[in-house]
Coordinates of C-alpha atoms and ligand atoms in Angstrom, one line a residue:
M1 CA -116.2 -46.0 131.7
T2 CA -116.6 -50.8 130.5
S3 CA -118.2 -53.1 133.0
V4 CA -117.1 -56.2 133.1
A5 CA -118.9 -59.3 134.9
F6 CA -116.2 -61.4 135.6
I7 CA -117.3 -65.1 136.9
G8 CA -115.0 -67.2 138.1
L9 CA -112.0 -66.8 140.3
G10 CA -109.8 -69.9 139.6
H11 CA -106.0 -69.8 139.8
M12 CA -106.4 -67.7 136.6
G13 CA -109.9 -66.1 136.5
A14 CA -108.7 -64.1 139.9
P15 CA -105.3 -62.6 139.0
M16 CA -107.0 -61.9 135.6
A17 CA -109.8 -60.0 137.0
A18 CA -107.2 -58.4 139.1
N19 CA -105.9 -57.1 135.8
L20 CA -109.3 -56.1 135.1
V21 CA -109.2 -54.3 138.8
K22 CA -106.0 -52.4 138.1
A23 CA -107.2 -51.3 134.2
G24 CA -109.9 -49.5 136.2
L25 CA -112.3 -50.6 134.5
T26 CA -115.4 -51.4 137.4
V27 CA -115.8 -55.2 137.6
R28 CA -118.4 -57.2 139.2
V29 CA -117.3 -60.9 140.5
F30 CA -119.1 -64.4 141.5
D31 CA -117.4 -67.3 142.0
L32 CA -118.8 -70.6 143.9
V33 CA -116.0 -70.0 146.2
P34 CA -117.3 -67.2 148.9
E35 CA -113.5 -67.1 149.5
A36 CA -112.5 -66.0 146.4
I37 CA -115.4 -63.3 145.6
K38 CA -113.5 -61.6 148.8
S39 CA -110.1 -61.9 147.7
L40 CA -110.9 -59.5 144.8
T41 CA -113.1 -57.5 146.1
D42 CA -109.8 -56.3 148.8
L43 CA -108.6 -55.0 145.6
G44 CA -112.3 -52.2 144.1
A45 CA -113.9 -55.6 142.4
L46 CA -117.8 -55.2 142.8
A47 CA -119.5 -58.9 144.1
A48 CA -122.1 -60.0 143.0
S49 CA -124.5 -63.0 144.8
S50 CA -125.6 -64.8 141.4
A51 CA -123.3 -65.1 137.4
C52 CA -126.3 -63.5 136.8
G53 CA -126.8 -61.0 139.0
A54 CA -123.3 -60.2 138.2
A55 CA -123.1 -60.0 134.4
A56 CA -127.5 -58.2 134.3
G57 CA -126.5 -54.2 133.0
A58 CA -122.4 -55.5 132.0
D59 CA -121.2 -54.0 128.6
V60 CA -118.9 -57.6 129.2
V61 CA -119.3 -60.4 130.9
I62 CA -115.9 -63.5 130.9
T63 CA -116.2 -66.8 132.2
M64 CA -113.2 -68.4 133.8
L65 CA -114.4 -72.2 134.4
P66 CA -112.6 -75.8 134.5
A67 CA -114.3 -77.3 131.7
G68 CA -117.3 -77.5 129.1
K69 CA -120.4 -78.4 130.7
H70 CA -119.9 -75.9 133.5
V71 CA -119.7 -72.8 130.1
R72 CA -123.1 -74.6 128.4
S73 CA -124.7 -74.5 131.9
L74 CA -124.0 -71.1 133.0
Y75 CA -124.1 -69.6 129.5
L76 CA -127.2 -72.0 128.3
G77 CA -129.1 -72.5 132.3
E78 CA -129.4 -75.7 134.2
S79 CA -130.7 -77.9 131.1
G80 CA -127.4 -76.7 129.1
G81 CA -129.6 -77.2 126.2
G82 CA -130.2 -73.7 125.9
E83 CA -134.4 -74.1 127.7
G84 CA -133.5 -72.7 131.1
K85 CA -132.1 -69.5 132.5
G86 CA -128.5 -69.2 131.5
L87 CA -126.4 -65.5 131.1
I88 CA -128.2 -64.9 127.9
D89 CA -131.1 -64.8 128.9
V90 CA -130.6 -62.2 131.3
V91 CA -127.5 -59.7 129.9
A92 CA -128.8 -56.4 128.1
R93 CA -129.2 -56.9 124.1
D94 CA -125.3 -55.7 123.0
T95 CA -123.2 -57.5 126.2
L96 CA -120.4 -58.9 125.3
L97 CA -119.5 -62.7 125.5
I98 CA -116.3 -63.5 126.5
D99 CA -115.5 -67.4 127.7
C100 CA -111.4 -67.9 128.1
S101 CA -111.9 -71.4 130.0
T102 CA -110.5 -74.1 127.4
I103 CA -113.2 -75.9 126.5
D104 CA -114.5 -78.3 123.3
A105 CA -115.1 -76.5 119.9
Q106 CA -118.8 -78.3 120.2
S107 CA -119.4 -76.3 123.0
A108 CA -118.3 -72.9 122.2
Q109 CA -120.2 -73.2 118.6
L110 CA -123.7 -74.5 120.6
V111 CA -123.2 -71.8 123.2
A112 CA -122.0 -68.8 119.6
K113 CA -126.0 -70.2 117.9
F114 CA -128.1 -70.0 120.5
A115 CA -126.4 -66.5 121.8
A116 CA -126.7 -65.1 118.1
E117 CA -129.9 -66.6 118.4
K118 CA -130.5 -63.4 120.9
E119 CA -128.4 -61.7 118.5
L120 CA -124.8 -61.5 120.6
E121 CA -122.0 -61.5 120.1
F122 CA -119.8 -64.6 122.0
V123 CA -116.1 -65.3 121.4
D124 CA -114.7 -68.0 122.9
A125 CA -110.7 -66.9 123.9
P126 CA -108.9 -69.2 125.6
V127 CA -105.6 -68.4 127.5
S128 CA -101.5 -69.6 127.2
G129 CA -99.2 -68.8 129.9
G130 CA -100.6 -69.9 132.7
T131 CA -100.5 -68.1 135.9
A132 CA -97.3 -66.3 135.8
G133 CA -99.1 -65.0 132.8
A134 CA -102.3 -64.2 134.2
A135 CA -100.6 -61.9 136.8
A136 CA -98.0 -60.6 134.9
G137 CA -100.7 -59.6 132.2
T138 CA -99.5 -61.5 130.1
L139 CA -101.2 -63.7 128.6
T140 CA -101.6 -65.0 124.9
F141 CA -106.0 -65.0 124.1
I142 CA -106.4 -67.0 121.3
C143 CA -110.2 -66.0 119.4
G144 CA -112.6 -67.1 118.1
G145 CA -116.3 -65.6 116.2
S146 CA -116.9 -62.7 114.3
D147 CA -114.6 -60.2 113.1
G148 CA -117.1 -57.6 115.3
G149 CA -117.0 -59.8 117.9
F150 CA -113.1 -60.6 118.1
E151 CA -112.4 -56.2 117.4
Q152 CA -114.4 -55.2 120.7
A153 CA -113.3 -58.3 122.3
K154 CA -110.1 -57.3 121.8
N155 CA -110.2 -54.2 123.6
V156 CA -110.9 -55.0 127.2
L157 CA -108.7 -58.5 126.9
S158 CA -105.7 -56.1 126.1
N159 CA -106.4 -55.3 130.1
M160 CA -104.5 -59.0 130.3
G161 CA -102.7 -60.2 127.5
A162 CA -99.9 -59.2 125.4
N163 CA -101.2 -60.9 121.9
I164 CA -104.4 -61.7 121.4
F165 CA -105.3 -63.6 118.2
H166 CA -108.1 -64.1 115.9
A167 CA -108.0 -67.5 115.2
G168 CA -111.2 -67.9 112.7
D169 CA -114.9 -68.9 113.4
A170 CA -116.5 -69.3 116.8
G171 CA -115.2 -73.1 118.0
A172 CA -111.2 -71.7 116.3
G173 CA -109.9 -70.4 119.6
Q174 CA -110.3 -73.9 121.8
V175 CA -109.2 -75.8 118.8
A176 CA -106.3 -74.1 117.7
K177 CA -105.9 -73.8 121.9
I178 CA -105.5 -77.7 122.4
C179 CA -103.7 -78.1 119.1
N180 CA -101.3 -75.6 121.9
N181 CA -102.3 -77.6 124.5
M182 CA -101.0 -81.3 123.5
L183 CA -98.3 -79.4 121.8
L184 CA -97.2 -78.4 125.2
S185 CA -97.2 -81.8 127.0
V186 CA -95.3 -83.7 125.0
L187 CA -92.6 -81.0 125.3
M188 CA -93.2 -81.5 128.9
V189 CA -92.7 -85.7 128.7
G190 CA -89.7 -85.3 126.9
T191 CA -88.2 -82.5 128.8
S192 CA -88.0 -84.4 131.5
E193 CA -87.8 -87.7 130.1
S194 CA -83.9 -85.8 128.6
L195 CA -83.7 -84.1 131.9
Q196 CA -83.5 -87.3 134.6
M197 CA -81.1 -89.3 131.6
G198 CA -78.5 -86.4 132.4
I199 CA -79.0 -86.5 135.3
D200 CA -78.5 -91.3 135.5
H201 CA -75.7 -90.0 134.1
G202 CA -74.3 -87.4 137.0
L203 CA -74.5 -84.0 135.0
D204 CA -76.2 -81.6 136.9
P205 CA -79.7 -80.7 135.9
K206 CA -78.8 -76.9 135.9
V207 CA -76.1 -77.3 132.9
L208 CA -77.6 -79.8 131.0
S209 CA -81.4 -77.3 131.5
E210 CA -78.5 -73.9 129.7
I211 CA -77.3 -76.2 127.3
M212 CA -80.5 -77.8 126.1
K213 CA -82.3 -74.5 125.8
V214 CA -80.1 -72.4 123.1
S215 CA -79.6 -76.3 121.4
S216 CA -82.2 -77.4 119.2
G217 CA -83.9 -79.4 121.8
G218 CA -84.7 -75.7 123.2
N219 CA -88.2 -75.5 123.9
W220 CA -90.6 -72.8 126.0
T221 CA -90.6 -75.5 128.9
L222 CA -87.0 -75.4 129.6
D223 CA -86.8 -71.7 129.3
K224 CA -89.8 -70.4 131.3
Y225 CA -90.8 -74.2 133.4
N226 CA -88.4 -76.3 133.8
P227 CA -90.1 -79.7 135.3
C228 CA -86.8 -80.9 138.1
P229 CA -86.7 -79.1 141.3
D230 CA -84.3 -76.7 141.8
V231 CA -83.4 -75.5 138.4
M232 CA -85.7 -72.8 138.2
E233 CA -86.6 -70.9 140.7
S234 CA -90.6 -69.1 140.8
V235 CA -91.6 -72.2 139.1
P236 CA -94.4 -75.3 140.2
S237 CA -91.2 -77.6 140.3
S238 CA -89.3 -75.6 143.5
N239 CA -92.2 -75.6 145.1
G240 CA -93.5 -78.9 145.4
Y241 CA -95.6 -78.6 142.6
Q242 CA -98.0 -76.7 144.1
G243 CA -100.2 -74.2 141.4
G244 CA -99.7 -73.7 138.3
F245 CA -101.7 -75.8 135.3
M246 CA -103.5 -78.7 137.4
V247 CA -102.3 -82.1 136.4
D248 CA -106.6 -82.7 136.1
L249 CA -106.7 -80.2 133.6
M250 CA -103.6 -81.6 131.2
V251 CA -105.9 -84.3 131.2
K252 CA -108.8 -82.6 130.6
D253 CA -106.9 -81.0 127.6
L254 CA -105.2 -83.9 126.0
G255 CA -108.8 -86.0 126.0
L256 CA -110.3 -83.0 124.5
S257 CA -107.4 -83.0 121.8
Q258 CA -108.2 -86.4 121.3
E259 CA -111.7 -86.2 120.9
A260 CA -111.0 -83.6 118.0
A261 CA -108.2 -86.0 116.7
L262 CA -111.4 -88.6 116.4
L263 CA -113.5 -86.3 114.6
S264 CA -111.4 -85.1 112.4
N265 CA -108.9 -88.6 111.2
S266 CA -105.7 -87.3 112.1
S267 CA -103.0 -89.0 113.6
T268 CA -101.5 -87.5 116.4
P269 CA -99.2 -90.2 118.3
M270 CA -97.6 -88.6 120.7
G271 CA -100.0 -86.7 122.5
A272 CA -102.2 -90.4 122.8
L273 CA -99.0 -90.7 124.5
A274 CA -98.7 -88.2 126.2
R275 CA -102.7 -89.2 127.2
S276 CA -102.4 -92.4 129.0
L277 CA -99.1 -91.0 130.7
Y278 CA -100.9 -87.9 131.9
V279 CA -104.0 -90.6 132.8
N280 CA -101.6 -93.1 134.6
H281 CA -99.6 -89.8 137.1
A282 CA -103.5 -88.5 137.8
R283 CA -104.6 -92.4 139.0
Q284 CA -102.1 -92.3 141.7
G285 CA -102.9 -89.3 142.8
N286 CA -101.4 -86.3 141.3
G287 CA -104.7 -85.0 139.3
A288 CA -104.3 -81.3 142.0
R289 CA -100.5 -81.2 141.3
D290 CA -99.1 -79.3 139.0
F291 CA -98.5 -80.8 135.5
S292 CA -94.4 -80.6 136.1
S293 CA -94.8 -83.6 138.2
I294 CA -94.5 -85.5 135.6
F295 CA -90.8 -85.5 136.0
E296 CA -91.2 -87.1 139.2
Q297 CA -92.6 -90.3 136.9
F298 CA -88.8 -90.6 135.5
T299 CA -87.2 -89.8 138.5
N300 CA -85.3 -93.2 139.8
L301 CA -86.2 -94.1 143.8
K302 CA -83.7 -92.9 145.3
Q303 CA -83.7 -89.6 143.7
V304 CA -87.8 -89.3 145.6
K305 CA -85.9 -91.4 148.8
N306 CA -83.7 -88.5 149.6
K307 CA -86.0 -85.4 148.4
G308 CA -88.0 -86.6 151.9
Ligands
NAD401 P1 -109.6 -73.4 138.5 O1 -110.4 -74.7 138.3 O2 -109.0 -72.3 139.8 O3 -110.9 -72.2 139.0 C1 -112.1 -72.4 138.3 C2 -112.5 -71.4 138.3 O4 -114.4 -71.9 138.6 C3 -113.2 -72.1 140.4 O5 -113.1 -71.6 141.7 C4 -114.8 -72.5 140.2 O6 -114.8 -72.2 142.2 C5 -115.4 -71.5 139.1 N1 -116.7 -72.0 139.1 C6 -117.1 -73.4 138.8 N2 -118.4 -73.8 138.8 C7 -118.7 -72.0 138.5 C8 -120.4 -71.7 138.4 N3 -120.5 -71.9 138.1 N4 -119.8 -70.6 139.0 C9 -118.9 -69.3 138.8 N5 -118.3 -69.9 139.3 C10 -117.2 -71.8 138.9 O7 -109.3 -73.8 137.4 P2 -108.2 -72.3 136.9 O8 -107.0 -73.2 136.2 O9 -108.4 -70.8 136.8 O10 -108.7 -72.3 135.0 C11 -109.8 -72.3 134.6 C12 -109.7 -72.4 132.5 O11 -108.3 -71.7 131.8 C13 -109.4 -74.1 132.6 O12 -110.8 -74.4 132.1 C14 -108.6 -74.6 132.5 O13 -108.0 -75.3 131.3 C15 -108.0 -73.1 131.9 N6 -106.5 -73.3 131.8 C16 -105.7 -73.6 132.7 C17 -104.4 -72.8 133.0 C18 -103.7 -73.1 133.8 O14 -102.3 -72.3 133.5 N7 -103.9 -73.2 135.3 C19 -103.4 -72.5 132.0 C20 -104.9 -72.0 131.0 C21 -105.9 -71.6 130.8

C-alpha cells in the first residue's frame, strides 16, 4: 500500500490529507500546530513528531505550506540553500516529492534542482478549487516537472482532485497557477463592484447575480463564490467572510504574479490594480478574512451599519 507523508495541515492540507486517508492510503502527517495533527489522527492518519520523521520511509511526500520560504527551508534545510538537513536528505531514493503550495516558480525550480542532484523527482502541483474543492476531492492540480514525475504524481493526486494538468517543466505549474489567481482576483473585484452598483440602484443582488451568471459577465465568482452576503449559501460571504482563501494569501499570489510580470516584461495593469486593492484591504485589518471580503470596499456605510 502506498505510504504518504503529508506536511502542512491548514485550511487546504487538512481536507486533502483526509481524502487520502479515506482512499485507504497510509498517511503520516505533520504540522507545526498539534491540533491540526490531532484532527487527522482522529480520522485514521498516523502522527509524526517532525516533518523529517513523517517523510523518512514514505513512498510519496506531499507538502501544503504557506509560501516559498517555508518550502525551501523544509525541503532543503534551514538555510534554504541545500546545506542543512531537509526532506531531500532523509527520504529514500525512489520517494516522489510533491509540493502543492502556491509559491514562486524560482523556489520550485531550486528545490527541483537539489532534488534531481539526489536523483529524486520533485513535482510542483499547486491547486485551484479552494477549501470546498479540497473537502470534496475535486481540486484542479496544475503540475510542473518531468513526464515521469507527473505520471507518478497523477496516481496519488487523483485521490484529491478531479482535474490534473501537466503545465510543463519544473516551476511551470506555479506559473500557470499565478496566471489563474491574477485573473481570479480581477474577476472578484469586478464582480464586487458590479453587484454593489446594482444594489446602489435598488436591485436585489440575488436577482442581479442570476442575470449576470447566464449573461456575458458570467464567471466563477458568480457561479461558486458570490462575494455579496446572503446571495449564496455555504460560501464565506454568508459566514462573515470566515474560512476560505485568506486575503493575505491572495496578496502573496498577486505579489508573485507581479514579480513574474517583471521577469518577463509582461504588461499586467489589471493584476497590478487588483494587487493594490488587496494590499489596501489587508492593511485595513482584513488579512485573515476570506478574499471575497473585498466586496466591503465597495459597500456604502449605511449598508455596513445595517449589517452590524
Ligand atoms: P494555511 O495557513 O491554512 O496552512 C498552512 C499550514 O502549514 C499551517 O497549518 C501551518 O502550521 C503549516 N506549516 C507552516 N510551516 C510548516 C512547517 N515548517 N512544517 C509543518 N507545517 C508547517 O494555508 P492554506 O490556506 O492551507 O494554504 C496553503 C497553500 O495553498 C498556500 O500556498 C496557498 O496560497 C495555497 N492555496 C490556498 C487555497 C485556499 O483556498 N485556502 C486555495 C488554493 C491554494
